[in-house]
CSV table of C-alpha atoms in Angstrom, one decimal:
chain,number,residue,atom,x,y,z
J,152,MET,CA,364.7,65.3,178.7
J,153,ASN,CA,367.9,67.1,179.6
J,154,ASN,CA,366.5,70.3,178.4
J,155,LYS,CA,363.4,69.8,180.6
J,156,ILE,CA,365.6,69.0,183.6
J,157,SER,CA,367.7,72.0,182.9
J,158,LYS,CA,364.6,74.2,182.6
J,159,ASP,CA,363.1,72.9,185.8
J,160,TYR,CA,366.4,73.3,187.6
J,161,ILE,CA,366.6,76.9,186.5
J,162,GLU,CA,363.0,77.6,187.5
J,163,CYS,CA,363.6,76.0,190.9
J,164,SER,CA,366.7,78.0,191.4
J,165,GLU,CA,364.8,81.2,190.6
J,166,ILE,CA,362.1,80.1,193.1
J,167,ASP,CA,364.7,79.4,195.8
J,168,LYS,CA,366.2,82.8,195.1
J,169,TYR,CA,362.8,84.5,195.6
J,170,ILE,CA,362.1,82.4,198.7
J,171,HIS,CA,365.5,83.4,200.1
J,172,GLU,CA,364.9,87.0,199.4
J,173,ASP,CA,361.4,86.9,200.9
J,174,LYS,CA,362.7,85.2,204.0
J,175,GLU,CA,365.4,87.9,204.4
J,176,LEU,CA,362.7,90.6,204.0
J,177,TYR,CA,360.5,88.7,206.4
J,178,ASP,CA,363.3,88.5,209.0
J,179,ASN,CA,364.0,92.2,208.6
J,180,LEU,CA,360.3,93.1,209.1
J,181,ILE,CA,360.2,90.9,212.2
J,182,ALA,CA,363.3,92.6,213.6
J,183,LEU,CA,361.9,96.0,212.8
J,184,LYS,CA,358.6,95.1,214.5
J,185,GLU,CA,360.4,93.8,217.6
J,186,GLN,CA,362.5,97.0,217.7
J,187,THR,CA,359.4,99.1,217.3
J,188,SER,CA,357.7,97.2,220.0
J,189,GLU,CA,360.7,97.7,222.3
J,190,VAL,CA,360.7,101.4,221.6
J,191,ASN,CA,357.0,101.7,222.2
J,192,ALA,CA,357.3,99.7,225.4
J,193,ASP,CA,360.1,102.0,226.5
J,194,ARG,CA,357.9,105.0,225.7
J,195,ILE,CA,355.0,103.7,227.6
J,196,SER,CA,357.0,102.7,230.6
J,197,PHE,CA,358.9,106.0,230.6
J,198,ALA,CA,355.6,108.0,230.3
J,199,MET,CA,354.0,105.9,233.1
J,200,ILE,CA,357.0,106.4,235.5
J,201,THR,CA,357.0,110.1,234.7
J,202,ILE,CA,353.3,110.5,235.3
J,203,ILE,CA,353.4,108.5,238.6
J,204,ILE,CA,356.3,110.6,239.9
J,205,ASN,CA,354.5,113.8,239.1
J,206,ILE,CA,351.2,112.7,240.6
J,207,ILE,CA,353.0,111.8,243.8
J,208,GLN,CA,354.7,115.3,243.8
J,209,PHE,CA,351.3,116.9,243.1
J,210,LEU,CA,349.7,115.2,246.1
J,211,LEU,CA,352.5,116.1,248.3
J,212,ARG,CA,352.4,119.8,247.2
J,213,CYS,CA,348.7,119.9,247.9
J,214,LYS,CA,349.3,119.1,251.6
J,215,PRO,CA,350.8,121.5,254.2
J,216,PRO,CA,354.6,121.1,254.5
J,217,PRO,CA,355.5,118.5,257.1
J,218,GLY,CA,356.7,119.9,260.4
J,219,LEU,CA,354.5,123.0,260.5
J,220,GLU,CA,352.5,121.6,263.4
J,221,ALA,CA,355.5,121.7,265.7
J,222,TYR,CA,356.0,125.5,265.3
J,223,ARG,CA,352.5,126.9,264.7
J,224,ILE,CA,350.3,128.5,267.3
J,225,LEU,CA,346.6,128.9,266.6
J,226,ASP,CA,345.5,132.6,266.7
J,227,ASN,CA,341.8,132.2,267.7
J,228,LYS,CA,341.0,135.9,267.7
J,229,MET,CA,342.4,136.4,264.2
J,230,SER,CA,340.7,133.2,263.0
J,231,ASN,CA,337.3,134.5,264.1
J,232,ILE,CA,337.9,137.9,262.6
J,233,ILE,CA,339.0,136.6,259.2
J,234,GLY,CA,336.3,133.9,259.3
J,235,ASN,CA,333.5,136.5,259.8
J,236,LEU,CA,335.0,138.8,257.1
J,237,VAL,CA,335.1,136.1,254.4
J,238,ASN,CA,332.0,134.1,255.7
J,239,ASP,CA,334.1,131.0,256.1
J,240,MET,CA,334.4,129.8,259.7
J,241,SER,CA,336.7,126.9,258.7
J,242,VAL,CA,339.5,129.5,258.5
J,243,LYS,CA,342.4,128.9,260.9
J,244,VAL,CA,345.0,131.6,261.4
J,245,TYR,CA,348.3,130.4,262.8
J,246,MET,CA,351.3,132.3,264.1
J,247,PHE,CA,354.4,130.5,262.8
J,248,LYS,CA,357.7,130.8,264.7
J,249,ALA,CA,360.5,131.6,262.2
J,250,ASP,CA,363.3,134.0,261.8
J,251,VAL,CA,361.9,135.4,258.6
J,252,VAL,CA,359.3,138.2,257.8
J,253,ASN,CA,356.6,136.3,256.0
J,254,ALA,CA,353.0,135.3,255.6
J,255,PHE,CA,351.8,132.5,253.4
J,256,ASN,CA,349.0,130.2,252.4
J,257,VAL,CA,349.6,126.5,251.4
J,258,GLY,CA,346.5,126.0,249.3
J,259,THR,CA,344.0,125.3,252.2
J,260,SER,CA,341.9,127.8,254.2
J,261,ASP,CA,344.7,127.9,256.8
J,262,ILE,CA,346.7,131.1,257.0
J,263,TYR,CA,350.2,131.5,258.4
J,264,TYR,CA,352.1,134.5,259.5
J,265,THR,CA,355.5,134.6,261.3
J,266,ASP,CA,356.1,136.2,264.6
J,267,LYS,CA,358.9,138.2,263.1
J,268,LEU,CA,356.4,139.8,260.7
J,269,VAL,CA,354.4,141.3,263.5
J,270,LYS,CA,357.4,142.2,265.7
J,271,LEU,CA,359.9,143.6,263.1
J,272,LEU,CA,357.3,145.5,261.1
J,273,ARG,CA,355.3,146.5,264.2
J,274,LEU,CA,352.0,145.6,262.7
J,275,THR,CA,348.7,146.8,264.1
J,276,GLU,CA,345.8,144.4,264.3
J,277,GLY,CA,344.2,146.1,261.3
J,278,GLU,CA,347.4,145.6,259.3
J,279,LEU,CA,347.6,142.0,260.3
J,280,ILE,CA,344.0,141.5,259.2
J,281,GLY,CA,344.9,143.0,255.8
J,282,VAL,CA,347.8,140.5,255.5
J,283,CYS,CA,345.6,137.6,256.4
J,284,LEU,CA,342.9,138.7,253.9
J,285,HIS,CA,345.6,138.8,251.2
J,286,GLU,CA,346.6,135.3,252.0
J,287,TYR,CA,343.0,134.1,252.1
J,288,GLY,CA,342.7,135.7,248.7
J,289,HIS,CA,345.3,133.2,247.4
J,290,TYR,CA,343.1,130.4,248.7
J,291,ALA,CA,339.8,131.9,247.3
J,292,GLY,CA,341.5,132.3,243.9
J,293,GLY,CA,342.7,128.7,243.9
J,294,HIS,CA,346.2,130.0,243.2
J,295,MET,CA,348.2,127.1,244.7
J,296,LYS,CA,346.1,124.6,242.7
J,297,THR,CA,346.9,126.5,239.6
J,298,VAL,CA,350.6,126.5,240.4
J,299,ASN,CA,350.5,122.8,241.3
J,300,ILE,CA,348.7,121.8,238.1
J,301,THR,CA,351.1,123.8,236.0
J,302,ASN,CA,354.1,122.2,237.7
J,303,THR,CA,352.6,118.7,237.2
J,304,ALA,CA,351.8,119.3,233.5
J,305,THR,CA,355.3,120.6,232.7
J,306,GLY,CA,356.8,117.9,234.8
J,307,ILE,CA,355.1,115.3,232.7
J,308,VAL,CA,355.3,116.8,229.2
J,309,ILE,CA,358.8,118.1,229.2
J,310,PRO,CA,360.6,114.9,230.3
J,311,ILE,CA,358.6,112.9,227.7
J,312,LEU,CA,359.7,115.3,225.0
J,313,ILE,CA,363.3,115.2,226.2
J,314,ARG,CA,363.1,111.4,226.1
J,315,GLU,CA,362.0,111.5,222.5
J,316,ILE,CA,364.8,113.9,221.5
J,317,THR,CA,367.5,111.9,223.3
J,318,ARG,CA,366.6,108.4,222.4
J,319,SER,CA,370.3,107.3,222.7
J,320,MET,CA,370.4,108.4,226.3
J,321,GLU,CA,369.6,106.2,229.2
J,322,SER,CA,366.0,106.6,230.5
J,323,ILE,CA,367.1,107.8,234.0
J,324,TYR,CA,369.3,110.5,232.5
J,325,SER,CA,366.6,111.7,230.2
J,326,LEU,CA,364.2,111.8,233.2
J,327,ILE,CA,366.7,113.8,235.3
J,328,LEU,CA,367.4,116.2,232.4
J,329,GLY,CA,363.7,116.6,231.7
J,330,LYS,CA,363.0,117.4,235.4
J,331,ILE,CA,365.8,120.0,235.5
J,332,ILE,CA,364.4,121.7,232.4
J,333,ALA,CA,360.9,121.5,233.7
J,334,ALA,CA,362.0,123.1,237.0
J,335,MET,CA,363.5,126.0,235.0
J,336,VAL,CA,360.4,126.4,232.9
J,337,ASN,CA,358.2,126.3,236.1
J,338,SER,CA,360.4,129.0,237.7
J,339,TYR,CA,359.7,131.2,234.6
J,340,LEU,CA,355.9,130.4,234.6
J,341,ARG,CA,355.7,131.1,238.4
J,342,ILE,CA,356.7,134.7,237.7
J,343,ILE,CA,354.2,135.0,234.8
J,344,ILE,CA,351.4,133.4,236.8
J,345,GLY,CA,352.4,134.8,240.2
J,346,LYS,CA,352.1,138.5,239.5
J,347,PRO,CA,348.4,138.4,238.5
J,348,GLN,CA,347.8,136.3,241.6
J,349,GLU,CA,349.4,138.8,243.8
J,350,TYR,CA,347.3,141.6,242.3
J,351,PHE,CA,344.2,139.4,242.8
J,352,SER,CA,344.9,138.8,246.5
J,353,ASP,CA,345.7,142.5,247.1
J,354,SER,CA,342.4,143.3,245.5
J,355,TYR,CA,340.6,140.8,247.6
J,356,ALA,CA,341.8,142.5,250.8
J,357,ALA,CA,340.9,145.9,249.4
J,358,LYS,CA,337.4,144.8,248.5
J,359,LYS,CA,336.9,143.6,252.1
J,360,GLY,CA,337.8,147.2,253.2
J,361,TYR,CA,341.4,146.7,254.3
J,362,GLY,CA,343.2,148.3,251.4
J,363,PRO,CA,344.7,151.1,253.4
J,364,GLN,CA,346.0,148.7,256.1
J,365,LEU,CA,347.6,146.5,253.4
J,366,ILE,CA,349.2,149.5,251.8
J,367,SER,CA,350.7,150.4,255.2
J,368,VAL,CA,352.1,146.9,255.5
J,369,LEU,CA,353.6,147.0,252.0
J,370,LYS,CA,355.3,150.3,252.8
J,371,LYS,CA,356.7,149.0,256.1
J,372,LEU,CA,357.9,145.9,254.3
J,373,ASP,CA,359.5,148.0,251.6
J,374,GLN,CA,361.4,150.0,254.2
J,375,TYR,CA,362.5,146.8,256.0
J,376,VAL,CA,363.9,145.3,252.8
J,377,ARG,CA,365.6,148.5,251.8
J,378,LYS,CA,367.2,148.7,255.2
J,379,ILE,CA,368.7,145.3,254.8
J,380,HIS,CA,369.7,145.3,251.1
J,381,CYS,CA,370.4,149.0,250.4
J,382,LYS,CA,372.7,150.0,253.2
J,383,ASP,CA,375.4,151.4,250.9
J,384,LYS,CA,373.1,152.6,248.0
J,385,SER,CA,371.4,155.8,247.2
J,386,THR,CA,367.6,155.9,246.9
J,387,SER,CA,367.7,155.9,243.1
J,388,GLU,CA,370.1,153.0,243.1
J,389,CYS,CA,368.0,151.1,245.5
J,390,ASP,CA,364.9,151.8,243.4
J,391,ILE,CA,366.6,150.4,240.3
J,392,MET,CA,367.7,147.3,242.3
J,393,MET,CA,364.3,146.7,243.7
J,394,GLU,CA,362.6,147.0,240.3
J,395,TYR,CA,365.2,144.7,238.7
J,396,ALA,CA,364.6,142.1,241.5
J,397,SER,CA,360.9,142.3,240.9
J,398,LYS,CA,361.3,141.1,237.3
J,399,TYR,CA,362.6,137.7,238.7
J,400,ASP,CA,360.0,137.4,241.4
J,401,GLU,CA,356.2,136.8,241.4
J,402,HIS,CA,355.6,139.8,243.6
J,403,PRO,CA,355.2,143.1,241.6
J,404,THR,CA,356.9,146.3,242.9
J,405,VAL,CA,355.3,148.0,245.9
J,406,LYS,CA,354.3,151.0,243.8
J,407,LEU,CA,352.4,148.8,241.3
J,408,ARG,CA,350.7,146.9,244.1
J,409,VAL,CA,349.7,150.1,245.9
J,410,ASP,CA,348.2,151.6,242.7
J,411,ASN,CA,346.2,148.3,242.2
J,412,ILE,CA,344.9,148.4,245.8
J,413,LEU,CA,343.9,152.1,245.6
J,414,ASN,CA,341.9,151.4,242.4
J,415,ASN,CA,340.2,148.4,244.0
J,416,SER,CA,339.5,150.3,247.2
J,417,LYS,CA,337.5,152.8,245.1
J,418,ILE,CA,335.5,150.1,243.5
J,419,ALA,CA,335.0,148.4,246.9
J,420,SER,CA,333.7,151.6,248.4
J,421,LEU,CA,331.2,151.9,245.6
J,422,ILE,CA,330.1,148.3,245.7
J,423,ASN,CA,329.8,148.2,249.5
J,424,GLY,CA,327.7,151.4,249.6
J,425,LYS,CA,324.0,151.4,250.5
J,426,ARG,CA,322.9,150.6,247.0
J,427,PHE,CA,324.9,147.4,246.5
J,428,GLY,CA,326.0,146.5,250.0
J,429,LEU,CA,323.1,144.2,250.9
J,430,LEU,CA,323.4,142.3,247.6
J,431,VAL,CA,327.1,141.8,248.0
J,432,ARG,CA,326.8,140.6,251.6
J,433,PHE,CA,324.0,138.2,250.5
J,434,LEU,CA,326.1,136.7,247.7
J,435,ASP,CA,329.1,136.4,250.1
J,436,ARG,CA,326.9,134.4,252.5
J,437,ILE,CA,325.8,132.1,249.7
J,438,LYS,CA,329.4,131.5,248.6
J,439,GLY,CA,330.3,130.8,252.3
J,440,PHE,CA,327.5,128.3,252.6
J,441,PHE,CA,328.6,126.3,249.5
J,442,ARG,CA,332.2,126.4,250.6
J,443,ARG,CA,331.5,124.5,253.8
Protein backbone atom coordinates (compact mmCIF):
# COMPACT_ATOMS: atom_id res chain seq x y z
CA MET A 1 0.00 0.00 0.00
CA ASN A 2 2.74 2.36 0.98
CA ASN A 3 4.65 1.36 -2.09
CA LYS A 4 1.64 2.13 -4.27
CA ILE A 5 1.12 5.53 -2.66
CA SER A 6 4.80 6.23 -3.03
CA LYS A 7 4.70 5.23 -6.68
CA ASP A 8 1.57 7.32 -7.36
CA TYR A 9 3.13 10.31 -5.57
CA ILE A 10 6.24 10.05 -7.67
CA GLU A 11 4.22 9.77 -10.87
CA CYS A 12 2.05 12.72 -9.86
CA SER A 13 5.14 14.74 -9.08
CA GLU A 14 6.52 13.97 -12.52
CA ILE A 15 3.21 14.97 -14.09
CA ASP A 16 3.17 18.22 -12.10
CA LYS A 17 6.71 18.87 -13.25
CA TYR A 18 5.79 18.40 -16.92
CA ILE A 19 2.65 20.49 -16.49
CA HIS A 20 4.74 23.26 -14.94
CA GLU A 21 7.28 23.07 -17.75
CA ASP A 22 4.57 23.08 -20.39
CA LYS A 23 2.90 26.07 -18.74
CA GLU A 24 6.17 27.97 -18.71
CA LEU A 25 6.71 27.11 -22.38
CA TYR A 26 3.13 28.12 -23.13
CA ASP A 27 3.59 31.46 -21.36
CA ASN A 28 6.80 32.06 -23.30
CA LEU A 29 5.05 31.31 -26.57
CA ILE A 30 2.19 33.67 -25.67
CA ALA A 31 4.67 36.42 -24.77
CA LEU A 32 6.59 35.86 -28.00
CA LYS A 33 3.35 35.94 -29.97
CA GLU A 34 2.28 39.20 -28.30
CA GLN A 35 5.72 40.69 -28.93
CA THR A 36 5.58 39.60 -32.57
CA SER A 37 2.08 41.08 -32.90
CA GLU A 38 3.31 44.37 -31.45
CA VAL A 39 6.27 44.42 -33.88
CA ASN A 40 4.01 43.61 -36.83
CA ALA A 41 1.50 46.26 -35.73
CA ASP A 42 4.36 48.76 -35.46
CA ARG A 43 5.58 47.79 -38.94
CA ILE A 44 2.12 48.17 -40.44
CA SER A 45 1.42 51.50 -38.74
CA PHE A 46 4.87 52.86 -39.67
CA ALA A 47 4.44 51.74 -43.29
CA MET A 48 0.95 53.26 -43.48
CA ILE A 49 2.10 56.60 -42.03
CA THR A 50 5.07 56.67 -44.43
CA ILE A 51 2.86 55.86 -47.43
CA ILE A 52 0.24 58.49 -46.49
CA ILE A 53 2.90 61.20 -46.02
CA ASN A 54 4.49 60.43 -49.38
CA ILE A 55 1.16 60.28 -51.22
CA ILE A 56 0.32 63.74 -49.86
CA GLN A 57 3.74 65.00 -50.95
CA PHE A 58 3.21 63.43 -54.40
CA LEU A 59 -0.15 65.17 -54.84
CA LEU A 60 1.33 68.49 -53.76
CA ARG A 61 4.27 68.11 -56.14
CA CYS A 62 1.88 67.40 -59.03
CA LYS A 63 0.30 70.82 -58.61
CA PRO A 64 1.85 74.17 -59.53
CA PRO A 65 3.62 75.79 -56.57
CA PRO A 66 1.27 78.04 -54.57
CA GLY A 67 1.61 81.74 -55.18
CA LEU A 68 2.49 81.59 -58.87
CA GLU A 69 -0.82 83.20 -59.83
CA ALA A 70 0.12 86.43 -58.06
CA TYR A 71 3.24 86.95 -60.16
CA ARG A 72 2.48 85.44 -63.56
CA ILE A 73 1.25 87.27 -66.64
CA LEU A 74 -0.31 85.33 -69.51
CA ASP A 75 1.58 85.71 -72.77
CA ASN A 76 -1.24 85.18 -75.28
CA LYS A 77 0.94 85.57 -78.34
CA MET A 78 3.50 83.01 -77.22
CA SER A 79 0.72 80.67 -76.05
CA ASN A 80 -0.79 80.67 -79.55
CA ILE A 81 2.60 80.17 -81.23
CA ILE A 82 3.59 77.22 -79.04
CA GLY A 83 0.07 75.74 -79.16
CA ASN A 84 0.14 75.69 -82.96
CA LEU A 85 3.66 74.28 -83.10
CA VAL A 86 2.86 71.36 -80.76
CA ASN A 87 -0.79 70.95 -81.83
CA ASP A 88 -1.98 71.50 -78.27
CA MET A 89 -4.03 74.67 -77.82
CA SER A 90 -4.37 74.04 -74.08
CA VAL A 91 -0.83 75.40 -73.72
CA LYS A 92 -0.54 78.55 -71.64
CA VAL A 93 2.73 80.48 -71.60
CA TYR A 94 3.26 82.81 -68.66
CA MET A 95 5.85 85.45 -67.97
CA PHE A 96 6.92 85.09 -64.36
CA LYS A 97 8.24 88.12 -62.48
CA ALA A 98 11.37 87.06 -60.62
CA ASP A 99 14.96 88.20 -60.10
CA VAL A 100 16.39 85.05 -61.69
CA VAL A 101 17.15 83.98 -65.23
CA ASN A 102 15.01 80.88 -65.66
CA ALA A 103 12.29 79.03 -67.53
CA PHE A 104 10.47 76.01 -66.17
CA ASN A 105 7.60 73.55 -66.42
CA VAL A 106 5.75 72.18 -63.38
CA GLY A 107 4.37 69.01 -64.95
CA THR A 108 1.36 70.56 -66.72
CA SER A 109 1.09 72.07 -70.19
CA ASP A 110 1.73 75.50 -68.65
CA ILE A 111 5.12 77.04 -69.41
CA TYR A 112 6.82 79.74 -67.38
CA TYR A 113 9.68 82.06 -68.20
CA THR A 114 11.02 84.93 -66.10
CA ASP A 115 11.14 88.51 -67.30
CA LYS A 116 14.85 88.56 -66.42
CA LEU A 117 15.47 85.73 -68.88
CA VAL A 118 14.29 87.89 -71.77
CA LYS A 119 15.80 91.16 -70.52
CA LEU A 120 19.25 90.05 -69.37
CA LEU A 121 19.86 87.58 -72.20
CA ARG A 122 18.16 89.87 -74.74
CA LEU A 123 16.21 87.03 -76.30
CA THR A 124 14.59 87.35 -79.69
CA GLU A 125 11.10 85.98 -80.26
CA GLY A 126 12.54 82.92 -82.02
CA GLU A 127 14.90 82.23 -79.12
CA LEU A 128 12.04 82.50 -76.64
CA ILE A 129 10.04 80.05 -78.76
CA GLY A 130 12.98 77.63 -78.59
CA VAL A 131 13.04 77.93 -74.79
CA CYS A 132 9.28 77.37 -74.53
CA LEU A 133 9.47 74.33 -76.80
CA HIS A 134 12.22 72.93 -74.59
CA GLU A 135 9.98 73.36 -71.53
CA TYR A 136 7.01 71.82 -73.33
CA GLY A 137 9.30 68.90 -74.15
CA HIS A 138 9.54 68.22 -70.41
CA TYR A 139 5.74 68.03 -70.29
CA ALA A 140 5.51 65.90 -73.45
CA GLY A 141 8.06 63.48 -72.02
CA GLY A 142 6.26 63.24 -68.66
CA HIS A 143 9.48 64.22 -66.91
CA MET A 144 7.97 65.73 -63.77
CA LYS A 145 5.79 62.66 -63.31
CA THR A 146 8.88 60.45 -63.52
CA VAL A 147 10.67 62.58 -60.94
CA ASN A 148 7.65 62.65 -58.61
CA ILE A 149 7.11 58.89 -58.83
CA THR A 150 10.81 58.28 -58.14
CA ASN A 151 10.75 60.63 -55.14
CA THR A 152 7.62 58.95 -53.80
CA ALA A 153 9.01 55.42 -54.23
CA THR A 154 12.29 56.20 -52.45
CA GLY A 155 10.40 58.21 -49.84
CA ILE A 156 8.40 55.08 -48.96
CA VAL A 157 10.97 52.30 -49.35
CA ILE A 158 13.98 53.91 -47.67
CA PRO A 159 12.27 54.96 -44.38
CA ILE A 160 10.75 51.48 -44.06
CA LEU A 161 14.17 49.87 -44.55
CA ILE A 162 15.72 52.27 -42.03
CA ARG A 163 12.97 51.37 -39.54
CA GLU A 164 13.80 47.68 -39.91
CA ILE A 165 17.50 48.35 -39.37
CA THR A 166 16.97 50.65 -36.37
CA ARG A 167 14.32 48.75 -34.41
CA SER A 168 15.57 50.15 -31.09
CA MET A 169 15.05 53.72 -32.32
CA GLU A 170 11.80 55.62 -31.86
CA SER A 171 9.53 55.54 -34.91
CA ILE A 172 9.59 59.31 -35.41
CA TYR A 173 13.40 59.36 -35.45
CA SER A 174 13.50 56.46 -37.89
CA LEU A 175 11.08 58.34 -40.14
CA ILE A 176 13.16 61.54 -40.00
CA LEU A 177 16.40 59.64 -40.67
CA GLY A 178 14.75 57.75 -43.52
CA LYS A 179 13.44 60.95 -45.11
CA ILE A 180 16.89 62.57 -44.90
CA ILE A 181 18.54 59.58 -46.58
CA ALA A 182 15.73 59.43 -49.17
CA ALA A 183 16.32 63.12 -49.97
CA MET A 184 20.02 62.45 -50.50
CA VAL A 185 19.27 59.47 -52.75
CA ASN A 186 16.73 61.51 -54.72
CA SER A 187 19.28 64.28 -55.26
CA TYR A 188 21.61 61.72 -56.80
CA LEU A 189 18.84 60.14 -58.87
CA ARG A 190 17.72 63.58 -60.06
CA ILE A 191 21.12 64.04 -61.68
CA ILE A 192 21.04 60.60 -63.31
CA ILE A 193 17.46 60.98 -64.57
CA GLY A 194 17.68 64.70 -65.31
CA LYS A 195 20.45 64.68 -67.90
CA PRO A 196 18.61 62.40 -70.38
CA GLN A 197 15.49 64.50 -69.79
CA GLU A 198 17.35 67.68 -70.73
CA TYR A 199 18.68 66.02 -73.89
CA PHE A 200 15.14 64.89 -74.74
CA SER A 201 13.70 68.39 -74.30
CA ASP A 202 16.49 69.97 -76.36
CA SER A 203 15.81 67.38 -79.06
CA TYR A 204 12.10 68.18 -78.92
CA ALA A 205 12.77 71.86 -79.71
CA ALA A 206 15.24 70.88 -82.45
CA LYS A 207 12.75 68.55 -84.10
CA LYS A 208 10.24 71.39 -84.19
CA GLY A 209 12.79 73.41 -86.18
CA TYR A 210 14.08 75.66 -83.38
CA GLY A 211 17.43 74.01 -82.74
CA PRO A 212 19.55 77.01 -83.90
CA GLN A 213 17.55 79.41 -81.74
CA LEU A 214 17.92 77.18 -78.68
CA ILE A 215 21.66 76.89 -79.30
CA SER A 216 21.84 80.68 -79.38
CA VAL A 217 20.03 80.84 -76.01
CA LEU A 218 22.38 78.28 -74.47
CA LYS A 219 25.42 80.25 -75.62
CA LYS A 220 23.99 83.48 -74.21
CA LEU A 221 23.18 81.72 -70.94
CA ASP A 222 26.70 80.29 -70.80
CA GLN A 223 28.19 83.77 -71.24
CA TYR A 224 25.88 85.17 -68.56
CA VAL A 225 26.86 82.47 -66.04
CA ARG A 226 30.56 82.88 -66.80
CA LYS A 227 30.29 86.63 -66.34
CA ILE A 228 28.90 86.11 -62.84
CA HIS A 229 30.96 83.14 -61.60
CA CYS A 230 34.24 83.47 -63.51
CA LYS A 231 35.21 87.09 -62.92
CA ASP A 232 38.71 86.31 -61.61
CA LYS A 233 39.31 83.11 -63.57
CA SER A 234 40.89 82.33 -66.90
CA THR A 235 38.89 80.69 -69.68
CA SER A 236 40.43 77.26 -69.01
CA GLU A 237 39.82 77.56 -65.25
CA CYS A 238 36.22 78.57 -65.91
CA ASP A 239 35.76 75.62 -68.30
CA ILE A 240 36.97 73.23 -65.60
CA MET A 241 34.69 74.80 -63.01
CA MET A 242 31.65 74.65 -65.29
CA GLU A 243 32.31 71.03 -66.21
CA TYR A 244 32.76 70.12 -62.54
CA ALA A 245 29.50 71.90 -61.62
CA SER A 246 27.67 70.00 -64.36
CA LYS A 247 28.51 66.70 -62.65
CA TYR A 248 26.32 67.72 -59.72
CA ASP A 249 23.50 69.20 -61.78
CA GLU A 250 20.86 67.64 -64.03
CA HIS A 251 21.84 69.97 -66.87
CA PRO A 252 24.67 68.72 -69.12
CA THR A 253 27.37 71.13 -70.26
CA VAL A 254 26.48 73.58 -73.01
CA LYS A 255 28.87 71.87 -75.42
CA LEU A 256 27.19 68.49 -74.99
CA ARG A 257 23.75 70.04 -75.32
CA VAL A 258 24.72 71.92 -78.49
CA ASP A 259 26.12 68.73 -80.04
CA ASN A 260 22.89 66.91 -79.20
CA ILE A 261 20.77 69.70 -80.73
CA LEU A 262 22.84 69.76 -83.93
CA ASN A 263 22.44 66.00 -84.37
CA ASN A 264 18.70 66.19 -83.82
CA SER A 265 18.38 69.22 -86.10
CA LYS A 266 19.86 67.14 -88.94
CA ILE A 267 17.37 64.37 -88.24
CA ALA A 268 14.55 66.91 -88.06
CA SER A 269 15.45 68.46 -91.42
CA LEU A 270 15.33 64.98 -92.96
CA ILE A 271 12.04 64.01 -91.31
CA ASN A 272 10.34 67.33 -92.04
CA GLY A 273 11.30 67.18 -95.70
CA LYS A 274 8.80 66.67 -98.51
CA ARG A 275 8.98 62.90 -98.25
CA PHE A 276 8.08 62.58 -94.55
CA GLY A 277 6.68 66.02 -93.66
CA LEU A 278 3.02 65.28 -94.36
CA LEU A 279 3.13 62.02 -92.40
CA VAL A 280 4.81 63.68 -89.40
CA ARG A 281 2.31 66.54 -89.33
CA PHE A 282 -0.56 64.07 -89.60
CA LEU A 283 0.76 62.04 -86.65
CA ASP A 284 1.27 65.23 -84.62
CA ARG A 285 -2.35 66.20 -85.21
CA ILE A 286 -3.52 62.76 -84.04
CA LYS A 287 -1.42 63.07 -80.85
CA GLY A 288 -2.81 66.57 -80.29
CA PHE A 289 -6.37 65.26 -80.67
CA PHE A 290 -5.92 62.51 -78.04
CA ARG A 291 -4.14 64.90 -75.67
CA ARG A 292 -7.23 67.12 -75.40
